[in-house]
Short mmCIF file of C-alpha atoms and ligand atoms in Angstrom, two decimals:
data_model
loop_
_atom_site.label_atom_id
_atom_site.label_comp_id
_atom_site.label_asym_id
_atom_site.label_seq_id
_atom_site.Cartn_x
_atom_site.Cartn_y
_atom_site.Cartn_z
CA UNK A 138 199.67 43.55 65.25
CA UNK A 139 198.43 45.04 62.22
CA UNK A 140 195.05 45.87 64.00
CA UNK A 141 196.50 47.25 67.18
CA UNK A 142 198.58 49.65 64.80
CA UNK A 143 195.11 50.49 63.12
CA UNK A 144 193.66 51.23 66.61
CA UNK A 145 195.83 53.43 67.50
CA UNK A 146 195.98 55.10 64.02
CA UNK A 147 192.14 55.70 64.43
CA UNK A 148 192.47 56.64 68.65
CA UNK A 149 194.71 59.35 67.50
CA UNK A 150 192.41 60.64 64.88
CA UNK A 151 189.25 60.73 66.97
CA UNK A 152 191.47 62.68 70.07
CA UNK A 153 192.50 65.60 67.32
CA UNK A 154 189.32 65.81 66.20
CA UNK A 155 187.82 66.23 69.40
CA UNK A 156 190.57 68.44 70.34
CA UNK A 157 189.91 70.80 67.42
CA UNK A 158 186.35 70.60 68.21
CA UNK A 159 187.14 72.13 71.79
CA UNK A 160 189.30 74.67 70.30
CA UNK A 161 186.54 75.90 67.99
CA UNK A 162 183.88 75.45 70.88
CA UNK A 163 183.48 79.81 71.81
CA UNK A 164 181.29 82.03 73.82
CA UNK A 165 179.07 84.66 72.45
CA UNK A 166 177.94 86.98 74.95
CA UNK A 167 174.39 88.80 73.52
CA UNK A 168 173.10 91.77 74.32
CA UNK A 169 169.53 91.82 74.15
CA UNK A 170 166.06 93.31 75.69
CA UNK A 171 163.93 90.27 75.18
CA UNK A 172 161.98 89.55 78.38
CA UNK A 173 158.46 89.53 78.06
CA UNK A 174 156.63 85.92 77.59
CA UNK A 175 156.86 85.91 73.67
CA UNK A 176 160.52 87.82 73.36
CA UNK A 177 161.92 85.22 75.61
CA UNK A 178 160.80 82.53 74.11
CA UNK A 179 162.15 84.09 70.68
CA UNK A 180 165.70 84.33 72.19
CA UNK A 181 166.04 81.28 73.15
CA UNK A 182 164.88 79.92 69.57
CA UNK A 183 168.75 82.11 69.10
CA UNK A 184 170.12 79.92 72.51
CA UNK A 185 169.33 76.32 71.06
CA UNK A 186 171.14 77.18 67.56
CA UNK A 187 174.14 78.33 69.14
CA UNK A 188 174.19 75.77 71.58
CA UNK A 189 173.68 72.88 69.03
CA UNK A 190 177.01 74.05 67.23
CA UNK A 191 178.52 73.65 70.47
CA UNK A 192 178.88 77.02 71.45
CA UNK A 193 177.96 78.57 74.79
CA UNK A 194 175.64 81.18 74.72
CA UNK A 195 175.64 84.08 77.79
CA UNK A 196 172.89 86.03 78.29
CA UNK A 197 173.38 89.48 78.57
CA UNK A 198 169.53 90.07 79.07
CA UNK A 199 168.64 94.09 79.56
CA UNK A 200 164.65 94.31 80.56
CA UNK A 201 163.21 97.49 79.19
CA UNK A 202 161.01 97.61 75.69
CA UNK A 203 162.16 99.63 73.21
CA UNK A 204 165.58 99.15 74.70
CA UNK A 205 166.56 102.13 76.21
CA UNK A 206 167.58 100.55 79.07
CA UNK A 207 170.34 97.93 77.27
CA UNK A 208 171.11 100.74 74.94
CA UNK A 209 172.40 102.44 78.02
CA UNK A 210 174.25 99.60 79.64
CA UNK A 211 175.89 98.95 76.25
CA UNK A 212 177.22 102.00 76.39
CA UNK A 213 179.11 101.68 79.63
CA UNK A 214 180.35 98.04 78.73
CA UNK A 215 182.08 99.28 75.39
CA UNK A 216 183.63 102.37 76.74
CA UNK A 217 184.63 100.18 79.42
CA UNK A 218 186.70 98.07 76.82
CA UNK A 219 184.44 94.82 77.43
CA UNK A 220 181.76 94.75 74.33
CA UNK A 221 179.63 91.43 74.17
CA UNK A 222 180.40 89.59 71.09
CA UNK A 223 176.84 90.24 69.81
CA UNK A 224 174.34 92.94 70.89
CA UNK A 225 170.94 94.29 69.39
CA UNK A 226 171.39 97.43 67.77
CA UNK A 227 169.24 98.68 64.68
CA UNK A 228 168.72 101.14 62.05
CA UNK A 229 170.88 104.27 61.81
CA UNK A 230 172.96 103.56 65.16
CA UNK A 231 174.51 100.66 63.41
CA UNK A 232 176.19 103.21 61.48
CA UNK A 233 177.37 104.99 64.62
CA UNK A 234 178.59 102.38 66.43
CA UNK A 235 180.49 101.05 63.22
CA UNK A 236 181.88 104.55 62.56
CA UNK A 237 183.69 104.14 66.60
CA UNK A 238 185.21 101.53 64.94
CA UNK A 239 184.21 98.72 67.81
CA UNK A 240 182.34 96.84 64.92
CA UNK A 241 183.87 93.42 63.34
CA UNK A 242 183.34 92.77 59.31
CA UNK A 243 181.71 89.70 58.84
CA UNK A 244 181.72 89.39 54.73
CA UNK A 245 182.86 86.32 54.88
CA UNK A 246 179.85 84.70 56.64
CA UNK A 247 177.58 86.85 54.36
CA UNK A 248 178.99 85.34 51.35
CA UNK A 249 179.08 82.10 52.28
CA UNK A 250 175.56 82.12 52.98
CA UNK A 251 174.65 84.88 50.18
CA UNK A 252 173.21 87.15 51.96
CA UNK A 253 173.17 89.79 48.77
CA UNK A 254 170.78 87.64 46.95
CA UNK A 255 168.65 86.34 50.36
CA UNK A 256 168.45 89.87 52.05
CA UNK A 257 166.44 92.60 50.55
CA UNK A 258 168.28 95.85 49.66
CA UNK A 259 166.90 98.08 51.84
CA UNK A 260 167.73 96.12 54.58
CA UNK A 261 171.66 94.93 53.14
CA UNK A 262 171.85 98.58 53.60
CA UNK A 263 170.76 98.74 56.74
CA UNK A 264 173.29 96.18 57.67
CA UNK A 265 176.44 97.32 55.98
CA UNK A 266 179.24 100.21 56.87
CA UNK A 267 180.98 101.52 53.92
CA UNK A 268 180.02 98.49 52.02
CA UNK A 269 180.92 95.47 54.40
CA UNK A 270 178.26 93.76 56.86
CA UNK A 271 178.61 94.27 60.10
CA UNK A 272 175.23 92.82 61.39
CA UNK A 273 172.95 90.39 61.08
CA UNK A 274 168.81 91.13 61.03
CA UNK A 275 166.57 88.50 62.37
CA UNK A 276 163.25 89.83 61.51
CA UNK A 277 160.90 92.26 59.72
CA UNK A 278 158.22 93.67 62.16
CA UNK A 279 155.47 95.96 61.13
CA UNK A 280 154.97 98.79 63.89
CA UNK A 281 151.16 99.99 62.60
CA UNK A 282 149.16 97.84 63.95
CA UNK A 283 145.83 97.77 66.47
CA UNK A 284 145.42 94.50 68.03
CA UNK A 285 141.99 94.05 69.19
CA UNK A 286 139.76 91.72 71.72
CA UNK A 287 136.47 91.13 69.86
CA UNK A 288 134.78 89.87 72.61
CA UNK A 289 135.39 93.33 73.85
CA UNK A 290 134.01 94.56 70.98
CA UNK A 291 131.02 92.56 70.81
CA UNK A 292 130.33 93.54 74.09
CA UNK A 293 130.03 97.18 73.39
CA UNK A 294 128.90 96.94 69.83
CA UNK A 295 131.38 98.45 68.56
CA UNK A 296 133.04 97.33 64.93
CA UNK A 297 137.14 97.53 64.17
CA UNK A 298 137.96 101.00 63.42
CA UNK A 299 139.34 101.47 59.93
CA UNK A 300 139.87 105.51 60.38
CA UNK A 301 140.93 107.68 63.16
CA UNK A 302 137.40 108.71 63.37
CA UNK A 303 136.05 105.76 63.68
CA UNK A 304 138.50 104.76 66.06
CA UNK A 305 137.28 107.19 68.57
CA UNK A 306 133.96 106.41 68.06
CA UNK A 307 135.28 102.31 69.11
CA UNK A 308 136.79 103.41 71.76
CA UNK A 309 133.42 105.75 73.05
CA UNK A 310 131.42 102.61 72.85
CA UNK A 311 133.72 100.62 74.77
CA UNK A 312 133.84 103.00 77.64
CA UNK A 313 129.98 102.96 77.81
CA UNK A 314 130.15 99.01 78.11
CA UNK A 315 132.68 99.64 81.10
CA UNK A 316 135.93 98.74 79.10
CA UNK A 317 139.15 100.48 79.07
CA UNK A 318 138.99 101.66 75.31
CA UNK A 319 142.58 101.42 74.78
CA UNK A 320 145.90 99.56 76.57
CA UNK A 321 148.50 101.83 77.25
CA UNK A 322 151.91 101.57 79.33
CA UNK A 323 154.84 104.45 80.52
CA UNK A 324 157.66 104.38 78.64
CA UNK A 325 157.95 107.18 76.10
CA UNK A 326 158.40 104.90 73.81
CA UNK A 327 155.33 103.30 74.12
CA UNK A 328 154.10 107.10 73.60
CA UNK A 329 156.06 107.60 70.59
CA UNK A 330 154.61 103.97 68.96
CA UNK A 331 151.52 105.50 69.35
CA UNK A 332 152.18 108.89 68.10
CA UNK A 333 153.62 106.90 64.78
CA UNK A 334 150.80 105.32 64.19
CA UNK A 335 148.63 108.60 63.91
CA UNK A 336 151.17 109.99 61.97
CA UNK A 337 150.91 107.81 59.43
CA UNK A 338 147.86 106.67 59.31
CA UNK A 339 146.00 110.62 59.29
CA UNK A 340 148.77 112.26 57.45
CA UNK A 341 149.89 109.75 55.34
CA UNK A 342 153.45 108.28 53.71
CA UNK A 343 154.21 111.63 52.08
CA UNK A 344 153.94 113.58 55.41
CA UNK A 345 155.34 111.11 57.51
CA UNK A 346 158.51 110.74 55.43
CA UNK A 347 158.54 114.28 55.36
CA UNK A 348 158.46 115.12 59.14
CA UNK A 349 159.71 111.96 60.49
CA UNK A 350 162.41 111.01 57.95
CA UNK A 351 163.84 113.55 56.83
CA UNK A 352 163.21 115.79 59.53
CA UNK A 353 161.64 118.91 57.56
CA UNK A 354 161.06 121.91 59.76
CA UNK A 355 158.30 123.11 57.53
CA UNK A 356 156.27 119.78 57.98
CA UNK A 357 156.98 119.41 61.60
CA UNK A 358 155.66 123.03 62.35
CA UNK A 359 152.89 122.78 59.82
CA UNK A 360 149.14 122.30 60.28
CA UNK A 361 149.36 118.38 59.52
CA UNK A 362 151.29 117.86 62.32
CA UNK A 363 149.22 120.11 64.85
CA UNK A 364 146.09 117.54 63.63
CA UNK A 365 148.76 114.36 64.07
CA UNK A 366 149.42 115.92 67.62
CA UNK A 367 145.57 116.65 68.78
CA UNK A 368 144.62 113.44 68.02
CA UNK A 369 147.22 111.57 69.38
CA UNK A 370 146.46 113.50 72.74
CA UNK A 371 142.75 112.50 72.50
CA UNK A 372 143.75 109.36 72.73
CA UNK A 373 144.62 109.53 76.18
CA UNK A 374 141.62 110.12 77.34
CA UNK A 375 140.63 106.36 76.63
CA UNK A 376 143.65 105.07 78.03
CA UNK A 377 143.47 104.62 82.15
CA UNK A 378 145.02 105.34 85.03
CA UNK A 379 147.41 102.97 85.80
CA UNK A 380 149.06 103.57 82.23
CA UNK A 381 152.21 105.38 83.88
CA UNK A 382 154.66 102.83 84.52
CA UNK A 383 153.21 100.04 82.87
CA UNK A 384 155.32 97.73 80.47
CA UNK A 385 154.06 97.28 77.12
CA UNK A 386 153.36 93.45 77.12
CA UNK A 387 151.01 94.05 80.70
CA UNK A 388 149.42 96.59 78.41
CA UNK A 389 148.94 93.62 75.41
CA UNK A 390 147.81 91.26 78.61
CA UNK A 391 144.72 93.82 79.15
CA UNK A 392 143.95 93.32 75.72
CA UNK A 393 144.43 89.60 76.14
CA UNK A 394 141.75 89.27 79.21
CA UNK A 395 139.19 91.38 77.70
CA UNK A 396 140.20 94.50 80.58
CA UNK A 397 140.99 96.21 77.24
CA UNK A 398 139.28 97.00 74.10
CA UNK A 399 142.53 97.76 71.74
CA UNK A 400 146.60 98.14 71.34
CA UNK A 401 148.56 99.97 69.21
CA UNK A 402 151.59 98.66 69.18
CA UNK A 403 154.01 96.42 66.73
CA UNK A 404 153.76 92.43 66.13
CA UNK A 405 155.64 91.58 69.24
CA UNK A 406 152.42 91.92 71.24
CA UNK A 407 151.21 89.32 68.65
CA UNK A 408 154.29 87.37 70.30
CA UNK A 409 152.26 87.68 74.08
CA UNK A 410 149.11 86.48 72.36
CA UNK A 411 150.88 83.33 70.86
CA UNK A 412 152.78 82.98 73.98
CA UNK A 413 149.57 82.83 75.78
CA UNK A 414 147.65 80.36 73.54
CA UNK A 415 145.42 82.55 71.61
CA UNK A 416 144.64 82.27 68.26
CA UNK A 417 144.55 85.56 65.63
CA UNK A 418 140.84 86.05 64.13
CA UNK A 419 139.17 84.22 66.85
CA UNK A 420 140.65 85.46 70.07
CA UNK A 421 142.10 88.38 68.54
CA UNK A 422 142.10 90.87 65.64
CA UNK A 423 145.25 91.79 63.74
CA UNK A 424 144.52 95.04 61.56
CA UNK A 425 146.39 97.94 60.43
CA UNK A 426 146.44 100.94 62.86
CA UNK A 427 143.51 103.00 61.59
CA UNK A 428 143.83 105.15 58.28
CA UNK A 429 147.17 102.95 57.46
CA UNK A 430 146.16 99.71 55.28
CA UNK A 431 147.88 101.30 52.35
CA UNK A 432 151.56 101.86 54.28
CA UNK A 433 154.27 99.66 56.59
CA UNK A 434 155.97 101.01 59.01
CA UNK A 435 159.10 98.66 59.70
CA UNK A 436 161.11 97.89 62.27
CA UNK A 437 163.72 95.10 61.45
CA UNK A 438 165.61 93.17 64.92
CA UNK A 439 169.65 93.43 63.95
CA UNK A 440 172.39 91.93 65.94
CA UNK A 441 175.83 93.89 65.57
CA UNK A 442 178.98 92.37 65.85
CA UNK A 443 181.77 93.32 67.70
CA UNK A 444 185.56 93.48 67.85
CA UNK A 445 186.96 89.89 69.65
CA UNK A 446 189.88 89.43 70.92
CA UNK A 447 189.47 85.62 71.06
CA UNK A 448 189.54 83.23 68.38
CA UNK A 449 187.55 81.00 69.38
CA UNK A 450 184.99 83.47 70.32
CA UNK A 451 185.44 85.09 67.28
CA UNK A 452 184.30 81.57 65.67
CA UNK A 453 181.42 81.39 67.44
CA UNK A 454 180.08 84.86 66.87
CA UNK A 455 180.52 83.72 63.09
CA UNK A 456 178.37 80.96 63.63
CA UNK A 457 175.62 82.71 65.38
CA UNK A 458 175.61 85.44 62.46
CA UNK A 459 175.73 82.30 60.32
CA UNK A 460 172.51 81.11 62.52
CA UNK A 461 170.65 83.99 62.36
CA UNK A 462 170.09 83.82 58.56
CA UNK A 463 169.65 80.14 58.11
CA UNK A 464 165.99 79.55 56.78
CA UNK A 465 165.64 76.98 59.66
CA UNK A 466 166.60 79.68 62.37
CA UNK A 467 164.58 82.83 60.70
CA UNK A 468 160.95 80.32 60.77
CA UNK A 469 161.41 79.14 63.83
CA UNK A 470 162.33 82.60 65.89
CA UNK A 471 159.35 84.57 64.06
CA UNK A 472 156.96 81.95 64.77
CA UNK A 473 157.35 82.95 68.21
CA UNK A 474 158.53 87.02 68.16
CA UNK A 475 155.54 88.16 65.86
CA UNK A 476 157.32 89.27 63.01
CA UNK A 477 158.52 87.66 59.72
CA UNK A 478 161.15 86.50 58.35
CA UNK A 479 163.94 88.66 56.73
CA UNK A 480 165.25 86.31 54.46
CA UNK A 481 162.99 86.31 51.39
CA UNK A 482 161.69 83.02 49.53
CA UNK A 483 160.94 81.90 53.17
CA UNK A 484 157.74 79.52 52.99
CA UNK A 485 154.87 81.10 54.77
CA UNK A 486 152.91 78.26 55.64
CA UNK A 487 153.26 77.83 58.96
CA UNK A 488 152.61 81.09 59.79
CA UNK A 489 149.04 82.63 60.96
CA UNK A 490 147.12 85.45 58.97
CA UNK A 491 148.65 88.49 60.57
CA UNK A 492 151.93 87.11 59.72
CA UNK A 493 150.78 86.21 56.39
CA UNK A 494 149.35 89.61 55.80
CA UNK A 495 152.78 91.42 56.96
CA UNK A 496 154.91 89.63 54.19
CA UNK A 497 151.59 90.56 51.77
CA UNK A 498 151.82 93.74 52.60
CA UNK A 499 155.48 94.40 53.21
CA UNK A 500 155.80 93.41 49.54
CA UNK A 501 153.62 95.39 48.44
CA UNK A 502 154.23 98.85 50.44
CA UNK A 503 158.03 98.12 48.93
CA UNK A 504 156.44 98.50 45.78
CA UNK A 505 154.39 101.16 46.23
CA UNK A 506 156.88 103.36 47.98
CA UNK A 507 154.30 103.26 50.94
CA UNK A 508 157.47 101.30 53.43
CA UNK A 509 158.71 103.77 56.31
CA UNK A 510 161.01 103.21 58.56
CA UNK A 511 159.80 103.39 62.26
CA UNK A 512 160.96 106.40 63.86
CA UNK A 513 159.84 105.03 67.51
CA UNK A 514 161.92 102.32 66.68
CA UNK A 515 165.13 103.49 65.75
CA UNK A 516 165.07 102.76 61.85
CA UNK A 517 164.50 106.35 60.73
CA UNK A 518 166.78 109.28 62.32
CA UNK A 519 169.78 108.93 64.28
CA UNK A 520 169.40 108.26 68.13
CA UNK A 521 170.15 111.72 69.43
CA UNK A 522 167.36 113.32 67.80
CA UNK A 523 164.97 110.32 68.32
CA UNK A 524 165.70 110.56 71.51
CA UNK A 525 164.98 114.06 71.73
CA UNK A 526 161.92 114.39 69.78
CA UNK A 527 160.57 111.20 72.00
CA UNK A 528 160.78 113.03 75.16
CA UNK A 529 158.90 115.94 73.54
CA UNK A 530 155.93 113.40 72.49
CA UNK A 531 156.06 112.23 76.09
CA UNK A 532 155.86 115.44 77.94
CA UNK A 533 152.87 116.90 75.30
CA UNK A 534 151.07 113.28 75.99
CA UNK A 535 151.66 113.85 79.90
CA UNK A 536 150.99 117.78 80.27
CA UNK A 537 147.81 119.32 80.67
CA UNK A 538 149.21 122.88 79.32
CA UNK A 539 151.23 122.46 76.61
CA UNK A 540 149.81 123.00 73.17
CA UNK A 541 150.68 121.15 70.04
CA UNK A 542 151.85 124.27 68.97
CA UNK A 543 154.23 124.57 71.84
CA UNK A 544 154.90 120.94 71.31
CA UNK A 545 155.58 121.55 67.08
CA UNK A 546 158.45 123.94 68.19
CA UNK A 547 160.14 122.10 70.43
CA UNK A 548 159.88 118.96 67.97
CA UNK A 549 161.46 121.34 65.35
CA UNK A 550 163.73 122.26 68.10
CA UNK A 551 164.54 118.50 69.04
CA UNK A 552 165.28 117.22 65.67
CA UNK A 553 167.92 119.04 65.28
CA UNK A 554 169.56 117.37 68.23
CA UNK A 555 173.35 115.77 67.12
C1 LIG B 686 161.32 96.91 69.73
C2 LIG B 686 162.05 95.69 69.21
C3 LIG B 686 161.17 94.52 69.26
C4 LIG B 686 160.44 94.38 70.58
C5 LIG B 686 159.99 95.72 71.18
C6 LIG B 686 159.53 95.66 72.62
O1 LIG B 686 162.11 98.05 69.63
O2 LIG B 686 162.45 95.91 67.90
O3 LIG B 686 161.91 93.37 68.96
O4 LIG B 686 161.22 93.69 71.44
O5 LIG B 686 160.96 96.69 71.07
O6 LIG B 686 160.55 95.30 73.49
#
């Protein structure tokens, strides 16, 4: 008697438990534009923690680099009333889409898992509105790089470029041996990646915080940008044909099959190299875009979080932001995306010599004062006049008339853009 009593005691226990378990079980919708080889398998790294807490996970996938694209779409879905629970935003819009007021406060899941003490600073920053987080970051990737086949290289005896000049003298040698010098896509962002990367790397931090930071009229119209803007342009001569149109990680798979010499573009083309089996320092060269050993420009992955009207959703979008910083989560998704991990005291060991060299360097560019925040990526001005002054890069790289000059006034012009 006694035991059937106990029986049922226990039945009734296990049935609440696995009713509150359904009741906490949510959906998180994410907004994302990760769908190249080495993105996608990075997102779902994000899927499989979720998903292991019981949650279901629905993709709201948006194809597009750069983002553009799911920018757009977001857009719609918010006005719209019908935000996902999570999306990607970074830098300086996080601010603007917290100031609509759409964005949830998740302080309690940063305290619980300290964020303040595991997060540096200058990203916490990043990540807060008036003081309260309101997104998570994933990752830390360095924009100023030039990924490189050697074979290519050995081919056309050519050595890695550690100056602009040099770099053109690469990419003449590699033409010779019948290679296309240099990858390049379509999208004006892929444009404005590489325009960074001359930026900084031939006028330096000083400059490039002063025109690309903080905007300064003076700088932009000045004769250090009208260099910045020449060589950029020569550039295009080594690129080829077919670059209009092109996605960046078809542009990395050039690079990848020896078609192409060299990429400029951020760590997440060292995410299509993973993805397809290579291996940094033998089939491929990590190094700083040229002239910019001594600087960082970052670009950090965010996920903002939105306004729920469900509880148990709302549960479940705690958990993922809970996810996202676990040290577990942050090795495992930068592994595969190319970047490094956010979280600092994160053990490096697994993690090849590009990725090694990042952290080495993202320390010590933090330092320095040599850290920048990507402008092609959204981490240094607001979106309206990145936006603008993108489109002007885009049209100087794609016009035979216009000057730099022509091209320094309208950048002056476009920054301004609110
Ligand atoms: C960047 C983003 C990266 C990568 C890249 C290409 O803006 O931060 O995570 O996905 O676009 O899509």
């Amino acid at each position: 008697m006694m035991k059937l009593k106990q029986l049922a005691k226990a039945t009734a226990l296990v049935a609440v438990l696995a009713g509150a378990g359904a009741a906490h079980a949510g959906e998180v919708e994410v907004l994302h534009w990760w769908t190249s080889g080495g993105e996608a398998k990075a997102a779902s790294a994000l899927k499989a923690q979720l998903q292991k807490q019981g949650h279901t996970w629905k993709d709201f996938a948006v194809a597009g680099g750069g983002g553009d694209s799911a920018m757009t779409v977001l857009k719609s879905r918010v006005v719209s009333g019908n935000a996902p629970a999570a999306a990607q935003i970074k830098g300086p819009s996080l601010q603007e889409w917290a100031a609509e007021g759409v964005l949830t406060n998740i302080d309690s899941v940063a305290a619980a898992g300290k964020w303040d003490e595991v997060i540096p600073p200058v990203v916490a920053n990043i990540m807060k509105y008036k003081g309260h987080y309101i997104a998570a970051p994933v990752n830390v990737h360095r924009v100023n790089w030039l990924w490189i086949n050697p074979e290519a290289l050995k081919k056309a005896n050519a050595k890695v470029p550690t100056t602009w000049d040099e770099f053109f003298t690469t990419a003449e040698a590699l033409k010779k041996a019948g290679i296309i010098p240099v990858a390049h896509g379509g999208q004006n962002w892929q444009d404005f990646t590489t325009f960074e990367a001359v930026a900084i790397g031939l006028g330096g931090v000083d400059f490039y915080k002063k025109a690309l930071v903080q905007l300064d009229a003076a700088t932009l119209q000045g004769p250090e940008m009208e260099k910045v803007l020449t060589t950029f342009k020569r550039i295009k001569d080594y690129t080829d044909k077919n670059a209009p149109g092109r996605d960046w990680n078809l542009a990395t798979a050039m690079v990848i099959k020896g078609e192409a010499g060299m990429q400029l573009m951020g760590d997440w083309a060292k995410g299509e190299f993973m993805a397809a089996g290579k291996t940094p320092g033998k089939d491929f060269l990590c190094t700083a875009a040229p002239g910019s050993a001594k600087a960082y420009t970052f670009n950090i992955d965010s996920f903002a979080m939105f306004k729920l009207k469900n509880t148990a959703n709302e549960k479940a979008q705690q958990d993922l932001a809970t996810a996202i910083m676990s040290p577990e989560f942050q090795e495992l998704f930068n592994l595969n995306k190319g970047s490094i991990p956010v979280r600092t005291g994160m053990k490096m060991d697994k993690f090849d010599d590009c990725a090694k060299q990042s952290a080495a360097d993202f320390a010590a560019d933090a330092k320095a004062g040599t850290l920048v925040p990507s402008i092609a990526h959204g981490m240094a001005v607001p979106a309206a006049a990145e936006g603008a002054m993108k489109d002007v890069v885009s049209q100087f790289w794609n016009s035979d008339k216009m000057t730099a000059k022509e091209a320094q006034s309208r950048l002056v012009a476009a920054a301004k853009t609110k």
